[in-house]
Each structure stands twice: as structure tokens, then as C-alpha cells.
GROMACS .gro file of C-alpha atoms in nm:
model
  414
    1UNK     CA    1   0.000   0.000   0.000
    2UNK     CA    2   0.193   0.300  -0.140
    3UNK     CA    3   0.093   0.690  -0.074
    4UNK     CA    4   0.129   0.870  -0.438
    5UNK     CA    5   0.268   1.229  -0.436
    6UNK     CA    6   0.164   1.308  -0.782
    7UNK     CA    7   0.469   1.535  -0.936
    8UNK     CA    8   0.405   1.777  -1.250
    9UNK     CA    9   0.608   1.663  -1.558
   10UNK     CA   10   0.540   1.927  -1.806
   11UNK     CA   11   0.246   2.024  -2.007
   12UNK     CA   12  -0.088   2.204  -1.840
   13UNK     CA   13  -0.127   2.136  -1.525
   14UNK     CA   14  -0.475   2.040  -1.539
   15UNK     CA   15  -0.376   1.744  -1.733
   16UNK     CA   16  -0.353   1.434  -1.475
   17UNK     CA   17  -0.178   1.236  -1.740
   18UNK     CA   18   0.116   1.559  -1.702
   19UNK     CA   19   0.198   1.420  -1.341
   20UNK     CA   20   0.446   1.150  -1.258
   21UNK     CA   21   0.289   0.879  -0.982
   22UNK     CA   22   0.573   0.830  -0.728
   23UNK     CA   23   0.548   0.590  -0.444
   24UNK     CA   24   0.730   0.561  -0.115
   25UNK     CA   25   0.782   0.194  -0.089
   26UNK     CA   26   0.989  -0.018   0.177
   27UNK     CA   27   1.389   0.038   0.192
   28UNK     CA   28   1.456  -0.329   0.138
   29UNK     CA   29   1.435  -0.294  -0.253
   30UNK     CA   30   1.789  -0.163  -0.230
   31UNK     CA   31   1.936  -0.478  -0.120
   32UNK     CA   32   1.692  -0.704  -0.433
   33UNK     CA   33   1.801  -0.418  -0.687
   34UNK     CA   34   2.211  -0.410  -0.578
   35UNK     CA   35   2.195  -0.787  -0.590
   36UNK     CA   36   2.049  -0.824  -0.939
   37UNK     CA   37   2.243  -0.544  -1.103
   38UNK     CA   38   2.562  -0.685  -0.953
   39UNK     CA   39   2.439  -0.985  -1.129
   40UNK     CA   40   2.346  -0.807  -1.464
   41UNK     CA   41   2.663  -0.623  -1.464
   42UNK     CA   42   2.903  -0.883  -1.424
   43UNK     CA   43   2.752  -1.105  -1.671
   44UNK     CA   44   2.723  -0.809  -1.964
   45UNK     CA   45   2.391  -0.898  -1.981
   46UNK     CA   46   2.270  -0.455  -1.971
   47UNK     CA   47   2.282  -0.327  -2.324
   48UNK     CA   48   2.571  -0.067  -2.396
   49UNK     CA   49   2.343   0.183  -2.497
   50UNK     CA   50   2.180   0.228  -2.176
   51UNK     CA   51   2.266   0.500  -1.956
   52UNK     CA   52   2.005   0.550  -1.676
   53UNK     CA   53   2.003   0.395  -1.344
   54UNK     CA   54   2.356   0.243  -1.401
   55UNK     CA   55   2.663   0.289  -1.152
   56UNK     CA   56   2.934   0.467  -1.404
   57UNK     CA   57   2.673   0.603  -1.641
   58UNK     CA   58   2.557   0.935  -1.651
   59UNK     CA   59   2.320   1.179  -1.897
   60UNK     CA   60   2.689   1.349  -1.989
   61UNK     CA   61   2.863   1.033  -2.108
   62UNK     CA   62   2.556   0.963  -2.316
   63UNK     CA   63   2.589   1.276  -2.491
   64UNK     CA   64   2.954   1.321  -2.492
   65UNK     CA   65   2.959   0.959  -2.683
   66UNK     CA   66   2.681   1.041  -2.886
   67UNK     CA   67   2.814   1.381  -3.036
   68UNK     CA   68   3.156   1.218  -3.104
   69UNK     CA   69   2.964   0.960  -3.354
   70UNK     CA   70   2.741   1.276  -3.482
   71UNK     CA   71   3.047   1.514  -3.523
   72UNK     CA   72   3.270   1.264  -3.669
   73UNK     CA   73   3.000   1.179  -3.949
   74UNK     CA   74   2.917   1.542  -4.002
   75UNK     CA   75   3.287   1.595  -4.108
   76UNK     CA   76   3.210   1.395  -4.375
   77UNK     CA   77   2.940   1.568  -4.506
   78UNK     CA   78   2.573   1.507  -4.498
   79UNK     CA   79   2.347   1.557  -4.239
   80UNK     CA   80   2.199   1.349  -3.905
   81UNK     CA   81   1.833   1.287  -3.866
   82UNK     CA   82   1.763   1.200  -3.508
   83UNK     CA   83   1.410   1.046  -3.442
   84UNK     CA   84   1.355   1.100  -3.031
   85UNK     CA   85   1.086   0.855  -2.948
   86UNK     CA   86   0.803   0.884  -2.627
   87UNK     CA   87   0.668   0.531  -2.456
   88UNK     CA   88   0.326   0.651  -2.367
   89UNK     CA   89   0.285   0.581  -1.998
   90UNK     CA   90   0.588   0.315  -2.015
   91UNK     CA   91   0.616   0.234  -1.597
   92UNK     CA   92   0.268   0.226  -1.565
   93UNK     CA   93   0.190   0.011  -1.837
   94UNK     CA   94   0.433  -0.256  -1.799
   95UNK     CA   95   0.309  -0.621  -1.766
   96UNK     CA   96   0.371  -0.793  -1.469
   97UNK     CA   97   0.351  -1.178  -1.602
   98UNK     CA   98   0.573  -1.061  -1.919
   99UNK     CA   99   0.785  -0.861  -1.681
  100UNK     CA  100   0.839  -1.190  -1.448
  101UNK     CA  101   0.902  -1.405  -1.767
  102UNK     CA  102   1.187  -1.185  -1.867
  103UNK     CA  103   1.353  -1.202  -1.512
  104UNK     CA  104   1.282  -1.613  -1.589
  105UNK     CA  105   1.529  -1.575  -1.911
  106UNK     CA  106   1.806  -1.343  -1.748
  107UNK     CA  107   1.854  -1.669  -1.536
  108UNK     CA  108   1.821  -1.432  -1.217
  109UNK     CA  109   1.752  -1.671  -0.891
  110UNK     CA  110   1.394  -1.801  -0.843
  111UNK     CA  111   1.397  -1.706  -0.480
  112UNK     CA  112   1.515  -1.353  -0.567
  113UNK     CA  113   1.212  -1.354  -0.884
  114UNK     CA  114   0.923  -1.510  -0.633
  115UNK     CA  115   1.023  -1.150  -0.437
  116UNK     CA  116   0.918  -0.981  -0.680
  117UNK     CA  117   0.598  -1.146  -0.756
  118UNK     CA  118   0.522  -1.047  -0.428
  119UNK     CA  119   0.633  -0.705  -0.410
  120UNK     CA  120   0.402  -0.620  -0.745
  121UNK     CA  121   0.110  -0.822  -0.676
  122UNK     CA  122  -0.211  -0.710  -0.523
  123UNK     CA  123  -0.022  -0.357  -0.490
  124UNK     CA  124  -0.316  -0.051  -0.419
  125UNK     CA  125  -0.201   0.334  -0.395
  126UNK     CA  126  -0.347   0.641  -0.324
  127UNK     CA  127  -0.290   0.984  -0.380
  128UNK     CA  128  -0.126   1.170  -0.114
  129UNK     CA  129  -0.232   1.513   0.025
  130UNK     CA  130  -0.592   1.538  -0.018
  131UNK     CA  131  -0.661   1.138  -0.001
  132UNK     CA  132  -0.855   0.965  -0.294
  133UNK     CA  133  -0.962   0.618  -0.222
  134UNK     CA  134  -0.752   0.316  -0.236
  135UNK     CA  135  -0.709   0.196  -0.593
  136UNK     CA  136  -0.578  -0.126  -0.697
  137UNK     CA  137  -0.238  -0.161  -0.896
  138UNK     CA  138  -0.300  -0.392  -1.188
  139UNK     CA  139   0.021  -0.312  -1.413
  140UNK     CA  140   0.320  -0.103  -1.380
  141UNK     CA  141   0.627  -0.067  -1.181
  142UNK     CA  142   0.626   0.149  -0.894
  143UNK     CA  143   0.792   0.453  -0.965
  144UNK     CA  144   0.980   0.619  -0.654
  145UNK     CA  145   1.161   0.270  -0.594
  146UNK     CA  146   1.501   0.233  -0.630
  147UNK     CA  147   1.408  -0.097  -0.739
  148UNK     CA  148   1.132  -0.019  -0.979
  149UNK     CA  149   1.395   0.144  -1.244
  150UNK     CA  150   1.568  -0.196  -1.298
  151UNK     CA  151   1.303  -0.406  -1.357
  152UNK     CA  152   1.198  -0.138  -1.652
  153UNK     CA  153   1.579  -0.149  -1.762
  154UNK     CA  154   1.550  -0.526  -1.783
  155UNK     CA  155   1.178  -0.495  -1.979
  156UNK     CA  156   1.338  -0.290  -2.226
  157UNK     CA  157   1.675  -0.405  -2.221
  158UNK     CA  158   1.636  -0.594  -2.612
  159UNK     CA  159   1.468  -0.331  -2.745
  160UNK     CA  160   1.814  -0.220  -2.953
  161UNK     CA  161   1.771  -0.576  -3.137
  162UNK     CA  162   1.554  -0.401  -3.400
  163UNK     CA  163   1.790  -0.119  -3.492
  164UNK     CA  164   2.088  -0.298  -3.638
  165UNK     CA  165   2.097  -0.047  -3.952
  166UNK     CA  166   2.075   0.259  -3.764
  167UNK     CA  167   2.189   0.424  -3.371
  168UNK     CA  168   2.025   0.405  -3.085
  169UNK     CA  169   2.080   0.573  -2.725
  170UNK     CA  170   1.828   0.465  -2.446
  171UNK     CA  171   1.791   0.684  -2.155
  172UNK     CA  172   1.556   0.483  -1.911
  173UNK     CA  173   1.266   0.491  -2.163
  174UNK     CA  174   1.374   0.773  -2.380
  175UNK     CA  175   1.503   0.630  -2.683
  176UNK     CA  176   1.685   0.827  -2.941
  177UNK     CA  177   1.711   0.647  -3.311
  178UNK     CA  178   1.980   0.854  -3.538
  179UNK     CA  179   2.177   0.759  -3.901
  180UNK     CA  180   2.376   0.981  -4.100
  181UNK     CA  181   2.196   1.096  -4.368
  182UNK     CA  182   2.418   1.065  -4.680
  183UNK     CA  183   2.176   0.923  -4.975
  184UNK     CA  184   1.732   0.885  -4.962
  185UNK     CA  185   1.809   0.491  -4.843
  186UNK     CA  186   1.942   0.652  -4.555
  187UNK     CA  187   1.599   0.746  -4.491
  188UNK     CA  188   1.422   0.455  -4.567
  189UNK     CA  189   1.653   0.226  -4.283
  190UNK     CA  190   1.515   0.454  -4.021
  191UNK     CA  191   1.182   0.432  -4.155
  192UNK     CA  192   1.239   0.034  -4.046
  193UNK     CA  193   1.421   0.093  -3.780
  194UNK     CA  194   1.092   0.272  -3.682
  195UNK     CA  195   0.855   0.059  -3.810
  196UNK     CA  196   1.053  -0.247  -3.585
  197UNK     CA  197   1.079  -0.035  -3.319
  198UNK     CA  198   0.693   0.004  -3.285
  199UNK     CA  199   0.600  -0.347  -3.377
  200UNK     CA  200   0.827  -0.490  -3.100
  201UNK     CA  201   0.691  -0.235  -2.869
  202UNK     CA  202   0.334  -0.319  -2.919
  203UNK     CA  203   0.418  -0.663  -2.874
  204UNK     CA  204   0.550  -0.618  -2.507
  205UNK     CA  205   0.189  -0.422  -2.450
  206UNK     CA  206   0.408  -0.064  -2.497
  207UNK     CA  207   0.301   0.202  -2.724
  208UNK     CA  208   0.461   0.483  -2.892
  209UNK     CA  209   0.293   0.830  -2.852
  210UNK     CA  210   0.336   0.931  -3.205
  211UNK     CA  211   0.195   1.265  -3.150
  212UNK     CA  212   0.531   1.344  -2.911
  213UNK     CA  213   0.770   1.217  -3.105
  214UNK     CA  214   0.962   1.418  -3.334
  215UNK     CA  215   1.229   1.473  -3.561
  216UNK     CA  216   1.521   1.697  -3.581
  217UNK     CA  217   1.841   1.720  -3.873
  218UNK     CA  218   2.169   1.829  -3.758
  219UNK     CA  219   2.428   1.957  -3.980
  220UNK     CA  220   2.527   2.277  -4.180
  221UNK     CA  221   2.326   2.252  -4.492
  222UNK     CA  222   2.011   2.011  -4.386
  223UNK     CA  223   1.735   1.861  -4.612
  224UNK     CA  224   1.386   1.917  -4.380
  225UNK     CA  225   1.212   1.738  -4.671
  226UNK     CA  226   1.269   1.397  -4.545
  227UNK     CA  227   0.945   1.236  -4.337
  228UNK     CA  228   0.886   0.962  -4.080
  229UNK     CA  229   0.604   0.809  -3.968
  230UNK     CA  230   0.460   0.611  -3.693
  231UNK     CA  231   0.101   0.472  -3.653
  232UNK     CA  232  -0.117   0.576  -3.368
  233UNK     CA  233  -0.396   0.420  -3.196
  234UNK     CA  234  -0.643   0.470  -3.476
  235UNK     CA  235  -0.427   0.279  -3.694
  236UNK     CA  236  -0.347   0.579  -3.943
  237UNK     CA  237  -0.007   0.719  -3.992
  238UNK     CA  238   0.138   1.012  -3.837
  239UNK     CA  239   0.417   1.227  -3.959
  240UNK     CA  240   0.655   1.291  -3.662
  241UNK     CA  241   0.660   1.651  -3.611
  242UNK     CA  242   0.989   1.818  -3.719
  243UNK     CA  243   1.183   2.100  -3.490
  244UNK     CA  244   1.493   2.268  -3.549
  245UNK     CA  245   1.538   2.204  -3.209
  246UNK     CA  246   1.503   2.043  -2.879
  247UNK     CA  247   1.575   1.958  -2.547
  248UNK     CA  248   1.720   1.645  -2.473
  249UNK     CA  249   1.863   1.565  -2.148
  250UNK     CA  250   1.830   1.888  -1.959
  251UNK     CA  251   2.024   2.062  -2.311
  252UNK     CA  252   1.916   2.231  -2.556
  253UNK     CA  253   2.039   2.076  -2.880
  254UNK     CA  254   1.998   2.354  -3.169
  255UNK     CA  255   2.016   2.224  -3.585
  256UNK     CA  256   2.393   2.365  -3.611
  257UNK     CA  257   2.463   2.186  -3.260
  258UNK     CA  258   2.625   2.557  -3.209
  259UNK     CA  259   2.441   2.540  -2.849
  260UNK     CA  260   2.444   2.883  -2.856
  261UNK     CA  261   2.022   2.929  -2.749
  262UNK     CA  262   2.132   2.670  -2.459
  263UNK     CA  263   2.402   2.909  -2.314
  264UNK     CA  264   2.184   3.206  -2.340
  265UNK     CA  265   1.911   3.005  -2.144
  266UNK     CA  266   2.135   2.928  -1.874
  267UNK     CA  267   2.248   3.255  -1.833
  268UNK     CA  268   1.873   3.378  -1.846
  269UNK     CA  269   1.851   3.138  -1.564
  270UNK     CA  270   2.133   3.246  -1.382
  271UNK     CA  271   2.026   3.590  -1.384
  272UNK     CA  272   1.693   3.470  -1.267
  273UNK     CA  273   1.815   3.323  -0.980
  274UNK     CA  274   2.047   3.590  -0.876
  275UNK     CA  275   1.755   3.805  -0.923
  276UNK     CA  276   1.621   3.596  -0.618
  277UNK     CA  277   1.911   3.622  -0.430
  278UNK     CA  278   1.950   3.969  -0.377
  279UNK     CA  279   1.598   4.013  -0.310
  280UNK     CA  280   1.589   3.776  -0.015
  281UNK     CA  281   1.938   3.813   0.092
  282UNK     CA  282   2.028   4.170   0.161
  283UNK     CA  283   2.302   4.157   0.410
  284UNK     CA  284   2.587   3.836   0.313
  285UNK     CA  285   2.897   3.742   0.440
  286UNK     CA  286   3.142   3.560   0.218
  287UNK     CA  287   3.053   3.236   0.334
  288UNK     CA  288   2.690   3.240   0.286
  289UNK     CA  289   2.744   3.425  -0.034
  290UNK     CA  290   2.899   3.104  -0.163
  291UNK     CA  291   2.705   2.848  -0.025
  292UNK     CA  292   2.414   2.982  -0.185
  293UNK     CA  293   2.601   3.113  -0.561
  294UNK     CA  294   2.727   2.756  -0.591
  295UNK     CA  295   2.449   2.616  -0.485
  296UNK     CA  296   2.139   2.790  -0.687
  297UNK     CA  297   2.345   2.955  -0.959
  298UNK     CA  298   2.662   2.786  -1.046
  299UNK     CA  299   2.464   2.449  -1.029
  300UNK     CA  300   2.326   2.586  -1.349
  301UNK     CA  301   2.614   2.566  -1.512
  302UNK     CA  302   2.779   2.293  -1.413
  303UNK     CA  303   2.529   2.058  -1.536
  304UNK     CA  304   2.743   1.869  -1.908
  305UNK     CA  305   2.945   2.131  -1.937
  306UNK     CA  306   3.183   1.960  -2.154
  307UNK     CA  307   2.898   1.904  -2.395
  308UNK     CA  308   2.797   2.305  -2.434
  309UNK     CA  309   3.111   2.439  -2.348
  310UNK     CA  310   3.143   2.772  -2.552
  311UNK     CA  311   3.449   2.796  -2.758
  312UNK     CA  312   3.318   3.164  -2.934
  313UNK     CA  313   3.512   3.453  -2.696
  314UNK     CA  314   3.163   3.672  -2.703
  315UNK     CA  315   2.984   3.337  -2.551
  316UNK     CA  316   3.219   3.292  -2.289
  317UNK     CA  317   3.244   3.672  -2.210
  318UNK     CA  318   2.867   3.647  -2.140
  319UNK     CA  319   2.875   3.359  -1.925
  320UNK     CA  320   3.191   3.536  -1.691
  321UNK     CA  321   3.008   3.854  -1.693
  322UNK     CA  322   2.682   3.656  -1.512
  323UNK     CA  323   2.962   3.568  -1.253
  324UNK     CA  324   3.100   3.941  -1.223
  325UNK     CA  325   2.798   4.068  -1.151
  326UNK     CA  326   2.698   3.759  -0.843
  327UNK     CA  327   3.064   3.857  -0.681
  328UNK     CA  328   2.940   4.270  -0.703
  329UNK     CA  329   2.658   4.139  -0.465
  330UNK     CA  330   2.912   4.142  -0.142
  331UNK     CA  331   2.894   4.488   0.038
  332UNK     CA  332   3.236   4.459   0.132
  333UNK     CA  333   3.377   4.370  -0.215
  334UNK     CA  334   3.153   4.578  -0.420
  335UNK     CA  335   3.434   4.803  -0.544
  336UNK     CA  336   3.679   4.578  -0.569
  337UNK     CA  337   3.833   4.449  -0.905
  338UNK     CA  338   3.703   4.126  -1.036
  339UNK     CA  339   4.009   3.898  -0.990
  340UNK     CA  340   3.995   4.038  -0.629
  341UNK     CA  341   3.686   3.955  -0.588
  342UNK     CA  342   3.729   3.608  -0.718
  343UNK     CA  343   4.044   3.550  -0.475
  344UNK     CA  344   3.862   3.696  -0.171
  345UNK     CA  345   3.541   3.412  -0.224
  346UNK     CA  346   3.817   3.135  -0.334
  347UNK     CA  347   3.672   3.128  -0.652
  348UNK     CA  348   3.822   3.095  -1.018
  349UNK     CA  349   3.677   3.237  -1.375
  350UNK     CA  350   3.381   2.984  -1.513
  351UNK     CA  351   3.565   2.931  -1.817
  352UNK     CA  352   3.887   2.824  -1.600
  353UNK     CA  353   3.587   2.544  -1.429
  354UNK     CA  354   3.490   2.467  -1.728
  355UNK     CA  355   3.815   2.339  -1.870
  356UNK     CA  356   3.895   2.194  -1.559
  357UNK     CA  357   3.616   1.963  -1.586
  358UNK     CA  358   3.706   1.854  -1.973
  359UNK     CA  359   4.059   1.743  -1.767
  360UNK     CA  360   3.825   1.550  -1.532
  361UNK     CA  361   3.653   1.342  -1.780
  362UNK     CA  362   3.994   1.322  -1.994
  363UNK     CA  363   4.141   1.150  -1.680
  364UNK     CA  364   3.832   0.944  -1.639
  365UNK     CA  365   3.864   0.832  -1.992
  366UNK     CA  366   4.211   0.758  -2.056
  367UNK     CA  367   4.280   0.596  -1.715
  368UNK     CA  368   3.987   0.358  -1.784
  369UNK     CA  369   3.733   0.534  -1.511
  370UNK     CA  370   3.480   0.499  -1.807
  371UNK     CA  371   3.395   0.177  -2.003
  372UNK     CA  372   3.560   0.216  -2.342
  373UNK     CA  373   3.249   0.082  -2.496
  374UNK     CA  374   3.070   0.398  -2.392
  375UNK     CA  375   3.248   0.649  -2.363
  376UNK     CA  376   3.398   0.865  -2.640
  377UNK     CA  377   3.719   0.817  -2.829
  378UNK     CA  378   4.055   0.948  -2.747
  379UNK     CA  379   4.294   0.926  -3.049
  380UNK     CA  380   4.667   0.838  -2.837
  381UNK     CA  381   4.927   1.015  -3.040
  382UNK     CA  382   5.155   0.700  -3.209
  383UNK     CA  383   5.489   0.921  -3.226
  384UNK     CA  384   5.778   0.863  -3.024
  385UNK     CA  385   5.991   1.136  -3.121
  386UNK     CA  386   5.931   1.359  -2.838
  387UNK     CA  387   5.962   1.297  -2.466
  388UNK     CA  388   5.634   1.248  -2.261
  389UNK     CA  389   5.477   0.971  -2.112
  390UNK     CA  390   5.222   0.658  -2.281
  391UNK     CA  391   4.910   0.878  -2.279
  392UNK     CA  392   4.955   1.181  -2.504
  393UNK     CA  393   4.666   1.240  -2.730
  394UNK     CA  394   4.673   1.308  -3.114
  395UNK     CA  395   4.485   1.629  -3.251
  396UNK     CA  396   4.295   1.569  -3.573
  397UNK     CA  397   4.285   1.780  -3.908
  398UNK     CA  398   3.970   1.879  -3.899
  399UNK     CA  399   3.803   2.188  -4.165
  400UNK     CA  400   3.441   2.221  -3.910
  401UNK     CA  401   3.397   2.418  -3.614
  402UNK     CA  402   3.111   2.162  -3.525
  403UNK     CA  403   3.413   1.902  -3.526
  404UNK     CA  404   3.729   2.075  -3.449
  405UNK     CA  405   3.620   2.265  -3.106
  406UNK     CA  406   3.407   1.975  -2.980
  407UNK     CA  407   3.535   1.781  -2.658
  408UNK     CA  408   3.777   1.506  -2.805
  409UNK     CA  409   3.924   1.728  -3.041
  410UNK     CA  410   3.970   2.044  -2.819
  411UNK     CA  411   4.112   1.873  -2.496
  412UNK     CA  412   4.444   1.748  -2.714
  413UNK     CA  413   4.557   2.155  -2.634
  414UNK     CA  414   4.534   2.173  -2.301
   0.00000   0.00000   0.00000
């Protein structure tokens, strides 16, 4: 029995199908889900391409690995049509029987699986706050669970078996399907890819939402012309909607992957929040200066920086002069210059942060932190003319800015 707080997605908030169901459930999940993802992990049985709810994963390895593959193929010419799919209700609507038979063919302990069964059987929730009645569970995976995440990782987890001709990147159940478009076949494989994609889906009783799917081409020069479709419940097509761009991830990924609307939103936000700040926080000292800057406002920014990292000197003049104005809001440092002001709060320049976290993930990389499967590719330098040590990295000759100042090619500098 599992008290609901219903929390708003997106969308109008009149719209009950806009709020996500979460339940507190019992802490002992923890030990099931550690036990069975120990399990899963050491026997390679989670698919590569899945980044959510998995110890060493993160959204910012998904999309530092993902824009190596589109930058590297956009070198090349062409263009890359990404198709970013939407399971319609996908924890709520997940079988339980189905659900138990694919724990049966993982080979996971029937001790461990006869848990289970009685952790999602004869389940009933209500919503908390104002109570509703008691409602019985009849599908779905409880969402608030730390255990409830796996078993949708392991429902899914074959989905990538129908996209052999084309890329796929599965965040819990957000699934991004992507080719480089070089010739109209191109198109047609992720029309299959597509029309796979939904026929498995609908066989494991979980169905697209055509109607929020949608399609987006990255490159210089790209062709809009090209269509995809998807049937909805009627059984009639539906032409995925087609932006020039879109959030994915918590970023806003623009058509010339320039991310230059994303670092104007974050400083909008930043400014917003420091708006906040010195409204409700008239009288500072250094200390609680910082713990709130870093905490509502630098947070911002933090978030996959190496991904949106500006490389333009008027984008990452705007950024540092969010940060000159946040230090101005100290009384005591008010007229001081800005490099005093950044050595008084123990702070360094946010393009200085942002390299320094390129280094981190560099280390993390080349020291084998990261899976090499999943993470993007370092090119080690094969010369051994000059003195250094095993891991220098090679710097490609590259003629695109969307190429030559992303992450794997920019890094080789510093």
C-alpha cells in the first residue's frame, strides 16, 4: 500500500496524465536491486546503450559519446536525422507476467524472482495530500523505488535488437534512433528501424505516442524534406513533427549543434536566480554568499558542461560577466576588481571550471574510469619522437567548427 505524491512533468497542469505517480515503498528494494544489477553487470547482460540507473553512467557520457559519432559523421558531409521517441505511460503500463518471464530468461535466482511477484502483486495506492480512495495496482512498476527502475531497464533491455541499420541511445525509456543521412536509403533504414521499433513495442503491451515524437536534422546545410512516420492508436499514420530544435537531457540541442540558445538560457537562468538572491538576501557574508552562488546559480552551469562548453570569446564573455555581476553582490567587495573579488570568495573564472572539468573526464577516460564501450574516443598520439609519457593524445585535421572545437578534439591543447 503506497501513498502517491503526484509530481508535474510538463504540459498544463490540469492534465492528470502531465503528473508522474511516485510511491514511497519499503527500503529493502535496495538490497533485491544491488543484488540483481551486480548480477546483470558482471555477466554483460545490460545493453551498452543504456545510460540511466547504471553505476558509471551518466546523462553526460551519453551525450559526450553520442556527439563524437554525430560530429565525426558530419565531417564527412551530410546531415543526421535524429528520431527521439516517447513510450506513452511506459512504468505504468508494464506487464507484470511478461515482466516476471523476462527475469525467468536473465537466469536471475527463483527465490530472488518469487520476491518480486510479491512485491508487485495485489499492490493498491493512493494519492497523497488530499486522499482519494484506495485503488488497486493492476500493471506497472512502482515509480519512486530504487528498485522499480531496474526491472523497466531489464523490460526494455532488447529493445536495440531491432535497430541494427541505424543508432540508438536509451535513456531509461527515452530512446533516441539517429543515421547519418548521406543518400534517400538513408531514410528509408530509419523508416524500419521505426517501423521495428513500434512493432516490438506493441508486442510487449508498450506504445509509442506518435503525437510526441519528433524529428530533428543536424548539420550545416540540412534537407527538412525527409518524413517519418509512426502509426497511432487509430491505426493511421502520423508524420513525426519536425523541430529545429530540442531539449534532450536537460540541453538544448539547436540544428547547427552551435548550443548557442542553450548558453543564453542558462544565463537567463542564472540571472533569474540571482535576481532571487539579492531580493531575499540583503546583508551576506562571504561564506553564505557562496554556499548559496554555488548552490542555486553555479549548479546551473555545471550541469554537461563539456557538452555546451562555448568555444566563441563573445559566448564565454557572457557567461563570466553573469559571474561578475553575483561577486558585485558582497557589500564589502563591491568596489573591488574582479580577480579580487574572485580571490577573496576562493573562486576561479567559469571558463577556468569549465576546462577543468574537460581534464576530469579526460582522466576518467584515458585511465579507464569509463567503459571504453561507452564512452567517447581518445585518439593516443603513435609518435615517439618527443619525450612524454604513454598517454599523449593526437589532434585531428579537422576543416568544421562543429568538429574541431568539440570535446575530443579540443582537450588534445590543453
Amino acid at each position: 500500500m503506497a501513498e502517491v505524491m503526484a509530481i508535474h512533468k510538463k504540459g498544463a497542469k490540469p492534465d492528470r496524465s502531465n503528473y508522474r505517480p511516485v510511491s514511497l515503498t519499503s527500503v529493502c528494494c535496495k538490497i533485491i536491486r544491488n543484488h540483481i544489477m551486480s548480477y546483470l553487470i558482471e555477466n554483460n547482460l545490460i545493453s551498452n546503450k543504456q545510460y540511466d540507473f547504471i553505476s558509471g553512467r551518466s546523462t553526460m557520457l551519453q551525450l559526450l559519446h553520442m556527439l563524437d559519432d554525430w560530429t565525426a559523421c558530419l565531417e564527412k558531409g551530410g546531415q543526421i536525422d535524429a528520431v527521439y521517441t516517447d513510450f506513452e505511460k511506459a512504468f505504468d503500463k508494464v506487464p507484470h507476467q511478461r515482466l516476471i518471464s523476462k527475469l525467468h530468461s536473465y537466469k536471475i535466482l527463483n527465490v530472488i524472482i518469487a520476491w518480486i511477484v510479491d512485491f508487485l502483486k495485489a499492490r493498491k495506492f493512493r494519492v497523497n495530500g488530499s486522499y482519494s480512495e484506495w485503488q488497486n495496482v493492476t500493471s506497472g512498476i512502482p515509480q519512486g523505488s530504487v528498485l522499480g527502475p531496474l526491472l523497466f531497464l531489464i523490460y526494455i533491455n532488447d529493445l536495440i535488437e531491432c535497430c541494427n541499420e541505424s543508432y540508438i541511445y536509451l535513456f531509461a525509456d527515452d530512446a533516441k534512433i539517429y543515421r547519418h543521412i548521406q543518400c534517400p536509403d538513408d531514410c528509408k533504414l530509419i523508416q524500419n528501424v521505426l517501423a521495428r521499433l513500434q512493432s516490438r513495442s506493441q508486442k510487449w503491451l508498450l506504445s509509442l505516442n506518435a503525437t510526441k515524437c519528433c524529428v530533428v536534422s543536424y548539420g550545416r546545410s540540412v534537407d527538412k524534406t525527409n518524413t517519418y512516420t509512426l502509426v497511432d492508436h487509430r491505426n493511421q499514420d502520423v508524420v513525426l513533427e519536425r523541430y529545429d530544435k530540442v531539449k534532450d537531457l536537460g540541453i538544448l540541442f539547436d540544428d547547427k549543434l552551435s548550443f548557442r540558445e542553450h548558453i543564453q538560457d542558462k544565463i537567463n537562468k542564472a540571472y533569474m536566480m540571482l535576481g532571487v538572491i539579492k531580493r531575499n538576501f540583503r546583508h551576506m557574508t562571504i561564506s553564505t554568499f557562496l554556499l548559496i552562488y554555488q548552490t542555486m546559480v553555479r549548479s546551473y552551469l555545471d550541469y554537461c558542461c563539456s557538452v555546451w562548453a562555448p568555444y566563441k570569446k563573445g559566448d564565454i564573455e557572457a557567461l563570466e560577466k553573469m559571474q561578475k555581476r553575483a561577486t558585485k553582490m558582497l557589500p564589502s567587495l563591491r568596489y573591488s576588481s574582479y580577480p579580487d573579488r574572485l580571490k577573496a570568495c576562493n573562486l576561479t573564472t567559469l571558463h577556468y571550471r569549465q576546462v577543468r572539468g574537460d581534464m576530469i573526464e579526460v582522466h576518467k577516460i584515458v585511465s579507464g574510469k569509463y567503459d571504453s564501450v561507452i564512452a567517447p574516443t581518445l585518439i593516443m598520439s603513435d609518435t615517439h619522437k618527443t619525450r612524454g609519457n604513454d598517454l599523449r593524445l593526437q589532434k585531428s585535421h579537422l576543416k568544421y567548427d562543429m568538429r574541431k572545437f568539440y570535446f575530443t578534439n579540443r582537450v588534445v591543447d590543453q
